[in-house]
Amino acid sequence: MATETAAPGRLRRVATSPALLILLVAPFFGEGLSGSSPPLELLLPWNLAYMMALYGCGALVCREVAHRLGLRFGGLVLLGVAYAVWEEALVDRYWFFPQFWQDSGIGAYSVVWHTNVLLAAHLTVFHTAISICASVLVVEWLAPQARNRPWTGRTGLVAAGLVLAVTPVIYGEFDQRPPVAVLVAAGVLLVAIVAAAVLVSRRRRPVPTLLTGGATRPRRGLGMLAFAGVAGHWILTYTVAGTGLVWPVGVALSLLPVAAGLVLVPRLAVTGPYGSDGVRVVVGLLSFFVLLDLVVALLGRYDMILVAILTAWLARRLHNRRTRAGF
């Protein structure tokens, strides 16, 4: 009888483990929210397996490295930037993909040394904020019991790193090959960002708990600020090419809402990123993608209604969880 009871308990622990959750949440955020992969196709076993290898292992490695080295949240952000370089410059290579530039409506605007700077910046912002940071934070909130401990052992971390390392071999846009010097430069950039994450963000102190704001009342406008920031960045990214502005000004303008958010959110927040204010920011980001997915659905991608519904449900659940927890 004890064995029969223990088996469902172990199964439940595995099904709700943060390592498994991040392997599932990160692909949905990284591919599903933006519509890069149709949601039903994303569920195909071979597609899901690859996306778990790329996004899931990427987010898991970033979280575990940040946790084990005692990096602050800023360190996780920088590791997210490094992940964005890995995926879009060395795996998918959309930085150097003229057909992707044309399909996005940006074309050859801001192309420097075979790289579309505007799209490279946009994809970096997206993967840093959504594929890595939002995915990690959501799992932290869904599995608060694992907040202050590793999500996997050393063997699991090494395995995740190896799987992530071979993703260019499994699926790499090798036909989009810029000069070797460009790829080498992207690799050097990735290493430099990882080094910066370790050197700049490391601090030996306890990892913050969910309740980091004490009795201070959280800021209610942070969700709207996050929504406005991502909306402004998204709109400017896909319209600035048609304004006639020289590309350095256009790229800077598209990043202005992101920069404003990076300045304003820490100044206005009264809890840490793992607390109530972090939830508000992530819910604001997810709310934008609910709206974006509904607009895309109205343009003929009706399958995106499923993504919008699931994202709205998740955002609501996070909001309710924050309210019940009192943080």
Short mmCIF file of C-alpha atoms in Angstrom, two decimals:
data_model
loop_
_atom_site.label_atom_id
_atom_site.label_comp_id
_atom_site.label_asym_id
_atom_site.label_seq_id
_atom_site.Cartn_x
_atom_site.Cartn_y
_atom_site.Cartn_z
CA MET A 1 0.00 0.00 0.00
CA ALA A 2 2.83 2.36 0.86
CA THR A 3 4.46 1.60 -2.48
CA GLU A 4 1.23 2.33 -4.35
CA THR A 5 0.93 5.65 -2.55
CA ALA A 6 4.57 6.59 -3.13
CA ALA A 7 4.43 6.01 -6.88
CA PRO A 8 1.78 8.72 -7.58
CA GLY A 9 3.68 11.02 -5.23
CA ARG A 10 6.91 10.60 -7.16
CA LEU A 11 5.05 11.05 -10.44
CA ARG A 12 3.47 14.25 -9.15
CA ARG A 13 6.84 15.59 -8.04
CA VAL A 14 8.34 14.88 -11.45
CA ALA A 15 5.40 16.45 -13.29
CA THR A 16 5.63 19.63 -11.20
CA SER A 17 9.44 19.83 -11.00
CA PRO A 18 10.83 23.22 -12.05
CA ALA A 19 13.30 21.58 -14.45
CA LEU A 20 10.45 20.00 -16.40
CA LEU A 21 8.32 23.14 -16.19
CA ILE A 22 11.06 25.32 -17.68
CA LEU A 23 11.56 22.82 -20.50
CA LEU A 24 7.89 23.31 -21.41
CA VAL A 25 7.33 27.00 -20.57
CA ALA A 26 10.37 28.38 -22.42
CA PRO A 27 9.42 26.91 -25.84
CA PHE A 28 5.86 28.20 -25.47
CA PHE A 29 7.12 31.68 -24.61
CA GLY A 30 9.95 31.73 -27.15
CA GLU A 31 8.09 30.26 -30.14
CA GLY A 32 4.39 30.34 -29.31
CA LEU A 33 3.81 33.90 -28.11
CA SER A 34 5.30 35.52 -31.20
CA GLY A 35 3.66 33.08 -33.61
CA SER A 36 7.01 31.89 -34.93
CA SER A 37 5.68 28.34 -34.76
CA PRO A 38 1.98 27.49 -35.17
CA PRO A 39 0.80 26.16 -31.79
CA LEU A 40 -0.44 22.83 -33.13
CA GLU A 41 2.82 22.24 -34.99
CA LEU A 42 4.73 23.09 -31.84
CA LEU A 43 3.00 20.15 -30.15
CA LEU A 44 4.32 17.64 -32.70
CA PRO A 45 6.75 15.41 -30.78
CA TRP A 46 9.79 16.09 -32.96
CA ASN A 47 9.16 19.85 -33.01
CA LEU A 48 8.53 19.98 -29.28
CA ALA A 49 11.66 17.96 -28.59
CA TYR A 50 13.81 20.37 -30.59
CA MET A 51 12.24 23.45 -29.01
CA MET A 52 12.77 21.97 -25.57
CA ALA A 53 16.41 21.39 -26.50
CA LEU A 54 16.89 24.95 -27.74
CA TYR A 55 14.63 27.10 -25.55
CA GLY A 56 14.09 24.81 -22.58
CA CYS A 57 17.71 23.82 -22.09
CA GLY A 58 18.78 27.40 -22.78
CA ALA A 59 16.54 28.80 -20.04
CA LEU A 60 17.50 25.99 -17.66
CA VAL A 61 21.22 26.56 -18.18
CA CYS A 62 20.84 30.33 -17.72
CA ARG A 63 18.88 29.88 -14.49
CA GLU A 64 21.19 27.26 -13.05
CA VAL A 65 24.37 29.18 -13.87
CA ALA A 66 22.91 32.36 -12.37
CA HIS A 67 21.81 30.48 -9.24
CA ARG A 68 24.95 28.42 -8.70
CA LEU A 69 27.32 31.36 -9.22
CA GLY A 70 25.26 33.64 -6.99
CA LEU A 71 24.47 36.12 -9.73
CA ARG A 72 21.86 38.76 -9.19
CA PHE A 73 18.87 39.16 -11.47
CA GLY A 74 21.04 41.40 -13.66
CA GLY A 75 23.28 38.40 -14.24
CA LEU A 76 20.32 36.38 -15.47
CA VAL A 77 19.46 39.22 -17.83
CA LEU A 78 22.97 39.23 -19.30
CA LEU A 79 22.87 35.45 -19.69
CA GLY A 80 19.58 35.96 -21.53
CA VAL A 81 21.35 38.35 -23.89
CA ALA A 82 24.03 35.72 -24.47
CA TYR A 83 21.35 33.14 -25.20
CA ALA A 84 19.79 35.49 -27.75
CA VAL A 85 23.14 35.78 -29.54
CA TRP A 86 23.48 31.99 -29.49
CA GLU A 87 20.06 31.32 -30.99
CA GLU A 88 19.69 34.09 -33.54
CA ALA A 89 23.31 34.54 -34.64
CA LEU A 90 24.71 31.02 -34.40
CA VAL A 91 21.74 28.63 -34.67
CA ASP A 92 18.87 30.23 -36.63
CA ARG A 93 21.16 32.96 -38.01
CA TYR A 94 18.26 35.33 -38.60
CA TRP A 95 20.66 38.20 -38.02
CA PHE A 96 22.12 37.34 -41.43
CA PHE A 97 19.02 36.04 -43.26
CA PRO A 98 17.84 38.46 -46.03
CA GLN A 99 14.67 36.46 -46.69
CA PHE A 100 13.67 36.83 -43.04
CA TRP A 101 14.37 40.55 -43.24
CA GLN A 102 12.06 40.86 -46.24
CA ASP A 103 9.31 38.75 -44.69
CA SER A 104 9.37 40.92 -41.57
CA GLY A 105 8.91 44.08 -43.63
CA ILE A 106 12.19 45.63 -42.54
CA GLY A 107 14.24 44.67 -45.58
CA ALA A 108 17.83 45.82 -45.82
CA TYR A 109 17.37 48.69 -43.38
CA SER A 110 20.26 48.91 -40.89
CA VAL A 111 22.39 46.18 -42.50
CA VAL A 112 26.00 46.43 -41.36
CA TRP A 113 28.61 43.74 -42.02
CA HIS A 114 25.99 41.20 -43.17
CA THR A 115 23.94 41.87 -40.00
CA ASN A 116 20.54 43.52 -39.76
CA VAL A 117 21.17 45.60 -36.65
CA LEU A 118 17.52 46.53 -36.05
CA LEU A 119 16.31 42.93 -36.16
CA ALA A 120 19.30 41.71 -34.16
CA ALA A 121 18.46 44.21 -31.42
CA HIS A 122 14.76 43.32 -31.53
CA LEU A 123 15.35 39.58 -31.33
CA THR A 124 17.82 40.09 -28.50
CA VAL A 125 15.27 42.10 -26.51
CA PHE A 126 12.58 39.47 -27.12
CA HIS A 127 14.64 36.45 -26.14
CA THR A 128 16.16 38.15 -23.11
CA ALA A 129 12.85 39.40 -21.72
CA ILE A 130 10.52 36.58 -22.77
CA SER A 131 12.39 33.38 -23.67
CA ILE A 132 14.71 33.55 -20.66
CA CYS A 133 13.74 36.01 -17.91
CA ALA A 134 9.95 35.70 -18.09
CA SER A 135 10.18 31.91 -18.45
CA VAL A 136 12.45 31.60 -15.42
CA LEU A 137 10.38 33.97 -13.28
CA VAL A 138 7.11 32.22 -14.13
CA VAL A 139 8.55 28.86 -13.10
CA GLU A 140 9.96 30.42 -9.93
CA TRP A 141 6.44 31.54 -9.02
CA LEU A 142 4.78 28.27 -10.04
CA ALA A 143 7.29 26.25 -8.00
CA PRO A 144 8.19 28.54 -5.07
CA GLN A 145 9.46 25.60 -3.02
CA ALA A 146 12.46 25.42 -5.37
CA ARG A 147 13.26 29.13 -5.25
CA ASN A 148 16.40 28.77 -3.17
CA ARG A 149 17.84 25.54 -4.52
CA PRO A 150 19.14 24.16 -7.82
CA TRP A 151 16.55 22.81 -10.22
CA THR A 152 18.77 19.98 -11.40
CA GLY A 153 21.95 18.23 -10.36
CA ARG A 154 25.35 18.68 -11.96
CA THR A 155 24.73 15.79 -14.31
CA GLY A 156 21.45 17.32 -15.45
CA LEU A 157 23.06 20.72 -15.94
CA VAL A 158 25.91 19.26 -17.99
CA ALA A 159 23.41 17.27 -20.07
CA ALA A 160 21.32 20.39 -20.70
CA GLY A 161 24.44 22.31 -21.72
CA LEU A 162 25.52 19.58 -24.12
CA VAL A 163 22.06 19.37 -25.68
CA LEU A 164 22.03 23.15 -26.13
CA ALA A 165 25.52 23.02 -27.63
CA VAL A 166 24.50 20.56 -30.36
CA THR A 167 21.36 22.43 -31.44
CA PRO A 168 23.19 24.03 -34.40
CA VAL A 169 24.02 20.52 -35.62
CA ILE A 170 20.44 19.29 -35.15
CA TYR A 171 18.96 22.32 -36.82
CA GLY A 172 21.09 25.14 -38.07
CA GLU A 173 20.54 27.53 -40.94
CA PHE A 174 23.81 26.52 -42.58
CA ASP A 175 22.72 27.86 -45.94
CA GLN A 176 22.65 31.31 -44.35
CA ARG A 177 26.37 31.48 -43.81
CA PRO A 178 27.94 34.93 -43.59
CA PRO A 179 31.71 35.18 -43.75
CA VAL A 180 33.46 33.15 -41.08
CA ALA A 181 34.77 36.34 -39.50
CA VAL A 182 31.19 37.46 -38.81
CA LEU A 183 30.33 34.20 -37.07
CA VAL A 184 33.57 34.34 -35.09
CA ALA A 185 32.71 37.89 -34.01
CA ALA A 186 29.28 36.69 -32.86
CA GLY A 187 30.94 33.93 -30.86
CA VAL A 188 33.35 36.39 -29.26
CA LEU A 189 30.41 38.65 -28.41
CA LEU A 190 28.62 35.74 -26.73
CA VAL A 191 31.67 34.86 -24.62
CA ALA A 192 32.14 38.51 -23.64
CA ILE A 193 28.52 38.81 -22.48
CA VAL A 194 28.78 35.64 -20.37
CA ALA A 195 32.01 36.95 -18.83
CA ALA A 196 30.30 40.27 -18.09
CA ALA A 197 27.42 38.43 -16.40
CA VAL A 198 29.85 36.64 -14.09
CA LEU A 199 32.19 39.56 -13.40
CA VAL A 200 29.67 42.37 -13.06
CA SER A 201 26.67 40.67 -11.47
CA ARG A 202 28.23 38.23 -9.03
CA ARG A 203 27.55 39.02 -5.42
CA ARG A 204 27.81 36.69 -2.46
CA ARG A 205 24.52 37.13 -0.68
CA PRO A 206 21.39 35.06 -0.06
CA VAL A 207 19.09 34.61 -3.04
CA PRO A 208 16.07 36.92 -2.55
CA THR A 209 12.82 35.30 -1.51
CA LEU A 210 9.43 35.93 -3.06
CA LEU A 211 8.58 38.51 -0.44
CA THR A 212 11.28 41.14 -0.90
CA GLY A 213 9.23 44.27 -0.44
CA GLY A 214 8.41 44.02 3.26
CA ALA A 215 5.31 45.99 4.20
CA THR A 216 5.74 48.50 1.40
CA ARG A 217 2.76 48.64 -0.91
CA PRO A 218 3.60 47.50 -4.46
CA ARG A 219 3.32 49.85 -7.44
CA ARG A 220 0.17 49.10 -9.40
CA GLY A 221 1.26 50.89 -12.57
CA LEU A 222 4.25 48.67 -13.35
CA GLY A 223 2.18 46.24 -15.41
CA MET A 224 0.89 49.02 -17.62
CA LEU A 225 4.42 50.43 -17.90
CA ALA A 226 5.71 47.04 -19.07
CA PHE A 227 2.82 46.72 -21.52
CA ALA A 228 3.48 50.19 -22.95
CA GLY A 229 7.21 49.55 -23.20
CA VAL A 230 6.95 46.30 -25.15
CA ALA A 231 4.16 47.69 -27.34
CA GLY A 232 6.19 50.80 -28.16
CA HIS A 233 9.28 48.76 -28.95
CA TRP A 234 7.34 46.30 -31.11
CA ILE A 235 5.56 49.02 -33.10
CA LEU A 236 8.68 51.11 -33.63
CA THR A 237 10.75 48.09 -34.70
CA TYR A 238 8.37 47.28 -37.54
CA THR A 239 7.62 50.85 -38.64
CA VAL A 240 10.88 52.77 -38.29
CA ALA A 241 12.32 51.36 -41.52
CA GLY A 242 9.63 53.22 -43.47
CA THR A 243 10.26 56.59 -41.85
CA GLY A 244 13.39 57.47 -43.81
CA LEU A 245 15.45 57.94 -40.64
CA VAL A 246 19.09 56.99 -40.86
CA TRP A 247 19.51 53.58 -39.31
CA PRO A 248 21.43 54.54 -36.12
CA VAL A 249 18.62 56.93 -35.20
CA GLY A 250 15.96 54.40 -36.16
CA VAL A 251 17.53 51.62 -34.09
CA ALA A 252 17.98 53.96 -31.12
CA LEU A 253 14.36 55.06 -31.40
CA SER A 254 13.11 51.46 -31.43
CA LEU A 255 15.13 50.73 -28.27
CA LEU A 256 14.00 53.88 -26.46
CA PRO A 257 10.92 52.23 -24.83
CA VAL A 258 13.15 49.36 -23.64
CA ALA A 259 15.69 51.77 -22.19
CA ALA A 260 12.92 53.75 -20.49
CA GLY A 261 11.59 50.56 -18.92
CA LEU A 262 15.04 49.52 -17.71
CA VAL A 263 15.40 52.89 -15.99
CA LEU A 264 11.87 53.37 -14.66
CA VAL A 265 10.96 49.88 -13.43
CA PRO A 266 13.85 49.53 -10.92
CA ARG A 267 13.26 53.07 -9.71
CA LEU A 268 9.52 52.60 -9.20
CA ALA A 269 9.55 49.00 -7.95
CA VAL A 270 9.35 48.44 -4.21
CA THR A 271 9.88 44.66 -4.30
CA GLY A 272 12.57 42.61 -5.96
CA PRO A 273 12.05 40.97 -9.36
CA TYR A 274 10.81 37.79 -7.66
CA GLY A 275 8.15 39.67 -5.71
CA SER A 276 4.86 41.35 -6.52
CA ASP A 277 6.34 43.96 -8.82
CA GLY A 278 8.02 41.26 -10.88
CA VAL A 279 4.67 39.53 -11.29
CA ARG A 280 3.07 42.79 -12.42
CA VAL A 281 5.78 43.36 -15.03
CA VAL A 282 5.55 39.82 -16.44
CA VAL A 283 1.74 39.97 -16.53
CA GLY A 284 2.04 43.26 -18.41
CA LEU A 285 4.38 41.64 -20.95
CA LEU A 286 2.10 38.63 -21.37
CA SER A 287 -0.93 40.90 -21.80
CA PHE A 288 0.72 42.54 -24.78
CA PHE A 289 1.20 39.18 -26.45
CA VAL A 290 -2.43 38.27 -25.78
CA LEU A 291 -3.41 41.38 -27.73
CA LEU A 292 -0.81 40.74 -30.44
CA ASP A 293 -1.94 37.14 -30.90
CA LEU A 294 -5.58 38.23 -31.23
CA VAL A 295 -4.60 40.77 -33.90
CA VAL A 296 -2.64 38.10 -35.75
CA ALA A 297 -5.66 35.79 -35.49
CA LEU A 298 -7.87 38.46 -37.06
CA LEU A 299 -5.43 38.59 -39.98
CA GLY A 300 -6.01 34.92 -40.72
CA ARG A 301 -3.83 33.00 -38.24
CA TYR A 302 -6.83 31.63 -36.36
CA ASP A 303 -4.70 29.13 -34.48
CA MET A 304 -3.20 32.02 -32.53
CA ILE A 305 -6.50 32.30 -30.66
CA LEU A 306 -5.38 29.19 -28.76
CA VAL A 307 -2.14 30.90 -27.77
CA ALA A 308 -3.99 34.05 -26.70
CA ILE A 309 -6.39 32.04 -24.52
CA LEU A 310 -3.62 30.03 -22.87
CA THR A 311 -1.49 33.15 -22.29
CA ALA A 312 -4.44 35.05 -20.81
CA TRP A 313 -5.16 32.11 -18.50
CA LEU A 314 -1.54 32.00 -17.35
CA ALA A 315 -1.43 35.76 -16.77
CA ARG A 316 -4.64 35.56 -14.75
CA ARG A 317 -3.32 32.64 -12.72
CA LEU A 318 -0.12 34.51 -11.90
CA HIS A 319 -2.14 37.55 -10.86
CA ASN A 320 -4.41 35.48 -8.63
CA ARG A 321 -1.46 33.60 -7.16
CA ARG A 322 0.16 36.92 -6.26
CA THR A 323 -3.06 38.13 -4.63
CA ARG A 324 -3.58 34.94 -2.60
CA ALA A 325 0.05 34.89 -1.49
CA GLY A 326 -0.20 38.49 -0.36
CA PHE A 327 2.93 39.70 -2.13
#
